[in-house]
């Protein structure tokens, strides 16, 4: 069970810039790093094309997602989480997010109009603490 997500100011800024650049659509990407005990340490936030490009949901472009997974694997890292943006709503999982989270057991970082929050599915949506490093 992951209870903490450690992420650099630089990566937070990348995600924030993606939120602005893709407004009013949702942006998404993967968080590459390592799992250390109950913490996910993000070493790189990598934007991935939202192949759905809607205001209410997202889908990581499968080819880019696969390439990111490969890149992480090659350097001995893993995809510790995914992020997406809610440009016009708060950083709270939507019904669609909740249903999708249940089948994607990693940390979900949501950058909303009111800031960033992280979650993980563990018999329901659990909050994950974000620590900046
Ligand atoms: Zn969402």
Coordinates of C-alpha atoms and ligand atoms in Angstrom, one line a residue:
X1 CA 0.0 0.0 0.0
X2 CA 1.4 3.3 -1.1
X3 CA 0.7 6.2 1.3
X4 CA 3.0 8.9 0.1
X5 CA 4.0 10.3 -3.3
X6 CA 7.3 12.2 -3.5
X7 CA 7.6 14.5 -6.4
X8 CA 10.0 17.3 -7.3
X9 CA 8.9 20.9 -7.8
X10 CA 10.2 20.6 -11.4
X11 CA 7.8 17.7 -12.2
X12 CA 4.9 19.5 -10.5
X13 CA 5.6 22.5 -12.8
X14 CA 5.6 20.2 -15.8
X15 CA 2.1 18.8 -14.9
X16 CA 0.8 22.3 -14.1
X17 CA 2.1 23.5 -17.6
X18 CA 0.3 20.5 -19.2
X19 CA -2.9 21.4 -17.4
X20 CA -2.8 25.0 -18.8
X21 CA -1.6 24.0 -22.3
X22 CA -4.5 21.5 -22.8
X23 CA -7.4 23.5 -21.4
X24 CA -10.3 22.8 -21.6
X25 CA -9.3 19.2 -22.3
X26 CA -7.8 16.9 -19.8
X27 CA -4.1 16.2 -20.1
X28 CA -2.5 12.9 -18.9
X29 CA 0.9 11.2 -18.4
X30 CA 2.9 8.8 -16.4
X31 CA 5.0 9.1 -13.3
X32 CA 8.3 7.2 -13.6
X33 CA 10.4 6.3 -10.6
X34 CA 10.8 3.8 -7.8
X35 CA 8.7 2.4 -5.0
X36 CA 10.5 2.8 -1.6
X37 CA 8.6 1.1 1.1
X38 CA 5.2 2.8 1.3
X39 CA 6.4 5.8 -0.8
X40 CA 6.4 6.2 -4.6
X41 CA 9.3 8.4 -5.5
X42 CA 8.7 10.2 -8.8
X43 CA 11.9 10.8 -10.8
X44 CA 10.2 12.0 -14.0
X45 CA 6.7 13.1 -15.0
X46 CA 6.3 12.2 -18.7
X47 CA 3.4 13.7 -20.6
X48 CA 1.5 11.2 -22.8
X49 CA -1.1 12.1 -25.5
X50 CA -4.7 11.9 -24.3
X51 CA -6.1 9.8 -27.1
X52 CA -9.7 10.5 -26.0
X53 CA -9.2 14.3 -25.7
X54 CA -12.4 15.1 -23.9
X55 CA -13.2 17.4 -21.0
X56 CA -14.4 14.6 -18.8
X57 CA -12.0 11.6 -19.2
X58 CA -8.7 10.6 -20.7
X59 CA -7.0 7.6 -22.2
X60 CA -3.2 7.3 -22.3
X61 CA -2.2 6.8 -25.9
X62 CA -1.4 3.0 -25.9
X63 CA 1.8 3.3 -28.0
X64 CA 3.3 6.1 -26.0
X65 CA 2.2 4.4 -22.8
X66 CA 4.0 1.2 -23.9
X67 CA 7.1 3.2 -24.9
X68 CA 7.2 4.9 -21.5
X69 CA 6.9 1.6 -19.8
X70 CA 9.8 0.2 -21.9
X71 CA 11.9 3.3 -21.2
X72 CA 11.3 2.9 -17.4
X73 CA 12.0 -0.8 -17.5
X74 CA 15.3 -0.3 -19.4
X75 CA 16.6 2.1 -16.7
X76 CA 15.5 -0.2 -13.8
X77 CA 12.6 2.1 -12.9
X78 CA 8.8 1.6 -13.1
X79 CA 5.7 3.5 -13.8
X80 CA 4.7 4.3 -10.2
X81 CA 1.6 6.2 -11.1
X82 CA -0.3 8.2 -13.6
X83 CA -1.5 11.7 -13.6
X84 CA -4.3 13.6 -15.4
X85 CA -5.8 17.0 -15.1
X86 CA -9.2 18.4 -14.2
X87 CA -8.7 21.9 -15.8
X88 CA -12.2 23.1 -14.8
X89 CA -13.0 21.0 -11.7
X90 CA -11.5 20.1 -8.4
X91 CA -8.8 17.4 -7.9
X92 CA -11.3 14.8 -6.9
X93 CA -11.8 11.5 -8.8
X94 CA -14.8 11.5 -11.0
X95 CA -17.1 8.5 -11.2
X96 CA -15.3 7.5 -14.4
X97 CA -11.9 7.9 -12.6
X98 CA -13.1 5.7 -9.7
X99 CA -14.2 2.9 -12.0
X100 CA -11.0 3.1 -13.9
X101 CA -8.8 3.3 -10.8
X102 CA -10.2 0.0 -9.6
X103 CA -8.5 -1.7 -12.5
X104 CA -5.3 0.3 -12.5
X105 CA -3.6 -0.3 -9.2
X106 CA -1.1 2.5 -9.0
X107 CA -1.0 6.0 -7.7
X108 CA -3.3 8.5 -9.4
X109 CA -2.2 12.1 -9.3
X110 CA -5.0 14.6 -10.2
X111 CA -4.1 18.2 -11.0
X112 CA -7.3 20.1 -10.6
X113 CA -8.3 23.7 -10.8
X114 CA -7.8 23.8 -7.0
X115 CA -4.4 22.1 -6.8
X116 CA -3.0 18.6 -6.8
X117 CA -4.1 15.6 -4.9
X118 CA -3.2 11.9 -5.1
X119 CA -5.2 8.7 -4.6
X120 CA -4.9 5.0 -4.8
X121 CA -7.5 2.3 -5.0
X122 CA -7.5 0.0 -1.9
X123 CA -11.0 -1.4 -1.4
X124 CA -12.1 2.1 -2.3
X125 CA -10.4 5.4 -3.0
X126 CA -7.7 6.3 -0.5
X127 CA -5.8 9.6 -0.3
X128 CA -2.1 9.5 -0.8
X129 CA 0.0 12.3 0.7
X130 CA 2.0 14.4 -1.8
X131 CA 5.4 15.5 -0.6
X132 CA 7.5 17.9 -2.6
X133 CA 11.2 17.3 -2.7
Ligands
LIG1 ZN1 -10.5 12.6 -13.8

